[in-house]
Amino acid sequence: MDEISIVGQVVGGSFGDIVIRQKSGTNLEIGDLMVSEENGSFLILQVFALEYGSQIQDKMQQMMSGVNLEQGIVDANFYEPEFVNYVLARIKPLARVYKENNDVKIPKSLPSFFNKLRLISKDDLKFLQKEKDSIFVGYIRSGSKIIKEAEVWLPAEDVFSHHVLIPATTGRGKSNLVKTILWHVLDTNKVGALVLDAHDEYFGRNGVGLKDHPRAKENMVYYTPSNPPVGANRLTINLQSIRPEHFEGIVDFSDPQFQAIRTAHRQHRANWIRELMITNVASIENSGDTRRQGEFAVGTMMVVQRKLRLILSLEVDEEQVIVSRHEVFDSTTKGLNTVDDIVRDIEQGKVVVLDTSRLGDEAELLVGNIIASKLLQKYKDAKASGELDRKPVATIVIEEAPRVIGVDVLTSRNDNIYSTIAKEGRKFKVGLTAITQLSSVIPKTILANMNTKIILGNEMKQEREAIIASASQDLSEDDKNIASLDKGEAIITSIFVPFAMPIKVPLFEDIVKNRKSTASTGKTKVF
Amino acid sequence: MSDIHLGFQKHESLQKIEQHVFEKIMDECISRKVDFILIPGDLFHVNIPEMRVQKFAFKKFREVYDAGIPIYVVYGSHDFSPVSNSVIDLLSEIGYITKVTRATSNENDTISLDFLIDEKTGAKIAGLSGLKVGKDREWYEKLDRGSLEAESGFKIFLFHGGVSEMKADSGMDGDHMPLSLLPKGFSYYAGGHMHKWNHQSFEGYPNVVYPGTPFAGYHADLEDNANGQRRGFALVEFDDVVKSVEFVEIQNTSYEIIEVNADNRKADSINQELVEKTKDIDPANKVVIIKVRGELTSGKTADVDISTIRDSLNERNAMVVNVSKNGLTSKEYSITEAKGNNKEEIETNVFSENIGQLRFDHAELLGDNGIKLAKKLLQELGQPILVNEKKNEYVPRIRNNALAILGLDKDDS
């Protein structure tokens, strides 16, 4: 090992908490990755704590400081100060890499005592080879240093079918990360995705976005309720596509209210919402028709009507036609095939971005629910008929995930499609990509099923604890590390990576800038 | 009017209806003294239809021409020709119709469209042809929309392609484009390709109209007709704006449709139901459509005996009997899929997976022997036609070889 590259030496500690002395002149950071060379293999270790060490007792140091401060003696140097005062770093082993075959194993032994360590370099990370059908998430990061040659690619099918959790607070680079992931998903047709874009930020209507991907025209479909840009689709869903079960676990209907909407569905089939909305409840009450009155309490019907009106933003015009204020829901002939079209696109490995920014919370989740239910059913059918292998893995990207998989939602209401997918979707190659600020309110059973977590910075201790407790690798010493993650810095913990990987997610704008420009085809022939 | 698909019908009586409906619409246009006719594609079923079709079409177009009614068309996905080698071009050359696609490909890889102005009304017409499976989408993506949208006056856009927002049923997968690809702000959008009457308005796109096929351009259209689909053309009144869009219905013929659900049933019971259902209908001079779909519990799908029913209906002077058994499968004889590393292996595995369900007295057709025989037969039937080999040489060659593999003589019945 080159003496110049040495940053420290093992001086003590125990497994998982090794103490090294930092070489003077170097500057170790929390999260730094270092390498301890052994026979035939090397250990990758990571700094998780830094502290001072000194050969002089504390009291003497304090006295020295006093002399320095009070008597103004500025030249109070020690003889060979680099020996006397130093920094101790506490490090933990992450992985053992066998040089012969680049095999990566979980380490089970300590580095040799007094072994000298150096910072990691690109050559140590050759095992991070891009495999077929994988997605790019970022570059390996050692502290705040980025190793650009070491790209981290995750196996797409495994990662997406086993669910992805992206926990972070605002401003830590969530949407940049999601855009980066989706950008690489667009490269092939191996992953289908439904993106419920509550802030209309992924497509790039006003600025850069997924639309700038060279294959966006083939592999991405964008739906927006109003004024779609050229080539985009109008997001219109016919009320006939909605069934009572789509409200389950999303809207807080009481049992009698659910009973009422189920009865309406049984009586009027596809037109149930329309019929329910134009029923004049007051006139039934005044008519004295006891048979009709007997079906449901008038109050129940009125509440159901009010809730549907609010959730779906519906109004009844003077000709008894139902209109939705944000134009997403239609009661006439528009949008009859939207759900089928979207599901088919996802099945073909496309990324479908739905601009749900104009919808209320519940309406957005309802739209997602309708599509996700159909998608899961199709994948279940494909499994039954032996065709699942041919389908691309599908993922549903949902923001503020606790709205649907939060513990309060799941205990107070029935399961909804999102929790069903979280629990059993992976058997059918359908997964969730859940983005959240509050991991602590997602039940442990669901968190444990999310087998890949891309952890961004989080200043809330409670949230960090929830993430650490459910991580696929031991992150018990990483609390401070997570708290100190800067914008765009992340840690990937997953059953599909050999160790918890610190990464730096590149700026999406830079990715777009660096995209390969497609060669101009010249003039187009028109017949 | 659109999607007339002249030349599609193979059956003589249906050919007559096809011709009659076309002529009736043209006569209606002449008698109603329309200012002009728009045909947004698929006027003919192929670019060069048989002479019979050309003959009656030319005759009628001549009459319309003589009546002073211009006809504006774009190619459809069926009748287009990349080298302007289509009957449309012939008709255009002699002046009976006018192609409206006036496109210029620019150096910056955009496409400009020029307007054509109808002399009598001053309406400005632009349009783009349709290509198969939405390959024309690229044109729309490259369209210089600014100049088209900035043009003032009464503007009509002719196009041939499905619009996703107006799709009425889930068929024709992957063959649609979003409405946003069309240039905005035209007064009227004359659409072809979707075969059912549809008139809708959207923000920035008033009056997007598909007249639909006036008779039938696909087999499924006949079934829709039998189920009451209205057929005809759109009559539009306008001055500075569209004042009305009326659907003018043109009757074509009478239909009977017999639908049978075969789910969880045996062929015998299906046959019985077919007899029952056809017994009391009067098929004379009608198009009779028989549709059997579902999954039989046992037996072969061929056990559903359509030929007897067909004969009986024909004896009772049915015009045409159209049978659809595409949706019919059998639990017993369903084909299980199998995997393999290559074509050879997949074929062997599929045969091995499925041969067990066959019940024959001939041992050579079962087990490993059966698999070998099936593979040999499949290989033989997959032989392509040789260079310079004529079809009447190719068919007997393959047939004789196949029979030899089966150990049969040509005369064996």
PDB file of C-alpha atoms in Angstrom, chain B residues 286-374:
ATOM      1  CA  LYS B 286     -80.814 -11.452 -44.029  1.00  0.00           C
ATOM      2  CA  VAL B 287     -77.258 -11.514 -42.815  1.00  0.00           C
ATOM      3  CA  VAL B 288     -77.231 -14.110 -40.053  1.00  0.00           C
ATOM      4  CA  ILE B 289     -74.437 -13.910 -37.525  1.00  0.00           C
ATOM      5  CA  ILE B 290     -73.750 -16.825 -35.233  1.00  0.00           C
ATOM      6  CA  LYS B 291     -71.421 -16.176 -32.362  1.00  0.00           C
ATOM      7  CA  VAL B 292     -70.316 -18.926 -30.005  1.00  0.00           C
ATOM      8  CA  ARG B 293     -67.919 -18.053 -27.244  1.00  0.00           C
ATOM      9  CA  GLY B 294     -66.839 -19.470 -23.908  1.00  0.00           C
ATOM     10  CA  GLU B 295     -65.048 -22.559 -22.655  1.00  0.00           C
ATOM     11  CA  LEU B 296     -66.470 -26.036 -23.154  1.00  0.00           C
ATOM     12  CA  THR B 297     -66.101 -28.437 -20.240  1.00  0.00           C
ATOM     13  CA  SER B 298     -65.109 -31.292 -22.538  1.00  0.00           C
ATOM     14  CA  GLY B 299     -64.804 -32.312 -26.147  1.00  0.00           C
ATOM     15  CA  LYS B 300     -63.306 -30.449 -29.057  1.00  0.00           C
ATOM     16  CA  THR B 301     -64.427 -27.066 -30.281  1.00  0.00           C
ATOM     17  CA  ALA B 302     -65.016 -28.765 -33.625  1.00  0.00           C
ATOM     18  CA  ASP B 303     -67.787 -30.779 -31.953  1.00  0.00           C
ATOM     19  CA  VAL B 304     -69.894 -27.637 -32.031  1.00  0.00           C
ATOM     20  CA  ASP B 305     -71.627 -28.374 -35.287  1.00  0.00           C
ATOM     21  CA  ILE B 306     -72.014 -25.180 -37.237  1.00  0.00           C
ATOM     22  CA  SER B 307     -72.226 -26.661 -40.723  1.00  0.00           C
ATOM     23  CA  THR B 308     -75.642 -28.267 -40.157  1.00  0.00           C
ATOM     24  CA  ILE B 309     -77.009 -24.979 -38.853  1.00  0.00           C
ATOM     25  CA  ARG B 310     -75.433 -23.114 -41.733  1.00  0.00           C
ATOM     26  CA  ASP B 311     -76.960 -25.514 -44.267  1.00  0.00           C
ATOM     27  CA  SER B 312     -80.362 -25.179 -42.684  1.00  0.00           C
ATOM     28  CA  LEU B 313     -80.187 -21.371 -42.754  1.00  0.00           C
ATOM     29  CA  ASN B 314     -78.965 -21.357 -46.337  1.00  0.00           C
ATOM     30  CA  GLU B 315     -81.828 -23.626 -47.355  1.00  0.00           C
ATOM     31  CA  ARG B 316     -84.128 -21.033 -45.883  1.00  0.00           C
ATOM     32  CA  ASN B 317     -82.590 -18.372 -48.146  1.00  0.00           C
ATOM     33  CA  ALA B 318     -80.309 -16.625 -45.711  1.00  0.00           C
ATOM     34  CA  MET B 319     -78.300 -14.017 -47.593  1.00  0.00           C
ATOM     35  CA  VAL B 320     -75.071 -14.775 -45.707  1.00  0.00           C
ATOM     36  CA  VAL B 321     -74.330 -16.844 -42.634  1.00  0.00           C
ATOM     37  CA  ASN B 322     -71.383 -15.464 -40.734  1.00  0.00           C
ATOM     38  CA  VAL B 323     -69.956 -17.643 -37.983  1.00  0.00           C
ATOM     39  CA  SER B 324     -67.610 -16.523 -35.239  1.00  0.00           C
ATOM     40  CA  LYS B 325     -66.064 -19.247 -33.084  1.00  0.00           C
ATOM     41  CA  ASN B 326     -62.877 -17.330 -32.256  1.00  0.00           C
ATOM     42  CA  GLY B 327     -63.865 -16.978 -28.637  1.00  0.00           C
ATOM     43  CA  LEU B 328     -64.614 -20.679 -28.222  1.00  0.00           C
ATOM     44  CA  THR B 329     -62.193 -22.882 -26.308  1.00  0.00           C
ATOM     45  CA  SER B 330     -62.354 -26.196 -24.529  1.00  0.00           C
ATOM     46  CA  LYS B 331     -61.056 -27.059 -21.070  1.00  0.00           C
ATOM     47  CA  GLU B 332     -60.220 -30.542 -22.209  1.00  0.00           C
ATOM     48  CA  TYR B 333     -58.334 -29.535 -25.293  1.00  0.00           C
ATOM     49  CA  SER B 334     -56.819 -26.295 -24.180  1.00  0.00           C
ATOM     50  CA  ILE B 335     -53.192 -25.897 -25.151  1.00  0.00           C
ATOM     51  CA  THR B 336     -50.841 -25.598 -22.213  1.00  0.00           C
ATOM     52  CA  GLU B 337     -47.834 -23.418 -22.891  1.00  0.00           C
ATOM     53  CA  ALA B 338     -44.355 -24.691 -22.213  1.00  0.00           C
ATOM     54  CA  LYS B 339     -40.929 -23.189 -21.971  1.00  0.00           C
ATOM     55  CA  GLY B 340     -37.676 -24.023 -23.669  1.00  0.00           C
ATOM     56  CA  ASN B 341     -34.338 -22.555 -24.581  1.00  0.00           C
ATOM     57  CA  ASN B 342     -34.951 -22.579 -28.305  1.00  0.00           C
ATOM     58  CA  LYS B 343     -37.698 -23.065 -30.832  1.00  0.00           C
ATOM     59  CA  GLU B 344     -37.014 -26.781 -31.138  1.00  0.00           C
ATOM     60  CA  GLU B 345     -37.200 -27.323 -27.393  1.00  0.00           C
ATOM     61  CA  ILE B 346     -40.339 -25.216 -26.991  1.00  0.00           C
ATOM     62  CA  GLU B 347     -42.106 -27.209 -29.701  1.00  0.00           C
ATOM     63  CA  THR B 348     -41.150 -30.525 -28.123  1.00  0.00           C
ATOM     64  CA  ASN B 349     -42.226 -29.339 -24.689  1.00  0.00           C
ATOM     65  CA  VAL B 350     -45.553 -27.953 -25.887  1.00  0.00           C
ATOM     66  CA  PHE B 351     -46.362 -31.246 -27.618  1.00  0.00           C
ATOM     67  CA  SER B 352     -45.256 -33.265 -24.563  1.00  0.00           C
ATOM     68  CA  GLU B 353     -47.361 -31.126 -22.242  1.00  0.00           C
ATOM     69  CA  ASN B 354     -50.464 -31.482 -24.339  1.00  0.00           C
ATOM     70  CA  ILE B 355     -50.388 -34.889 -25.993  1.00  0.00           C
ATOM     71  CA  GLY B 356     -51.564 -36.584 -22.822  1.00  0.00           C
ATOM     72  CA  GLN B 357     -55.048 -35.148 -23.176  1.00  0.00           C
ATOM     73  CA  LEU B 358     -55.666 -36.733 -26.562  1.00  0.00           C
ATOM     74  CA  ARG B 359     -57.792 -39.878 -26.778  1.00  0.00           C
ATOM     75  CA  PHE B 360     -57.255 -41.866 -29.981  1.00  0.00           C
ATOM     76  CA  ASP B 361     -57.256 -45.496 -30.908  1.00  0.00           C
ATOM     77  CA  HIS B 362     -54.154 -44.984 -33.031  1.00  0.00           C
ATOM     78  CA  ALA B 363     -51.146 -45.611 -30.830  1.00  0.00           C
ATOM     79  CA  GLU B 364     -48.827 -43.972 -33.381  1.00  0.00           C
ATOM     80  CA  LEU B 365     -50.510 -40.645 -32.712  1.00  0.00           C
ATOM     81  CA  LEU B 366     -49.906 -40.811 -28.966  1.00  0.00           C
ATOM     82  CA  GLY B 367     -46.924 -40.671 -26.613  1.00  0.00           C
ATOM     83  CA  ASP B 368     -43.401 -40.169 -27.919  1.00  0.00           C
ATOM     84  CA  ASN B 369     -44.379 -41.405 -31.364  1.00  0.00           C
ATOM     85  CA  GLY B 370     -47.115 -38.815 -31.522  1.00  0.00           C
ATOM     86  CA  ILE B 371     -44.718 -36.064 -30.496  1.00  0.00           C
ATOM     87  CA  LYS B 372     -42.198 -37.065 -33.183  1.00  0.00           C
ATOM     88  CA  LEU B 373     -44.925 -37.211 -35.785  1.00  0.00           C
ATOM     89  CA  ALA B 374     -46.361 -33.854 -34.770  1.00  0.00           C
TER      90      ALA B 374
END
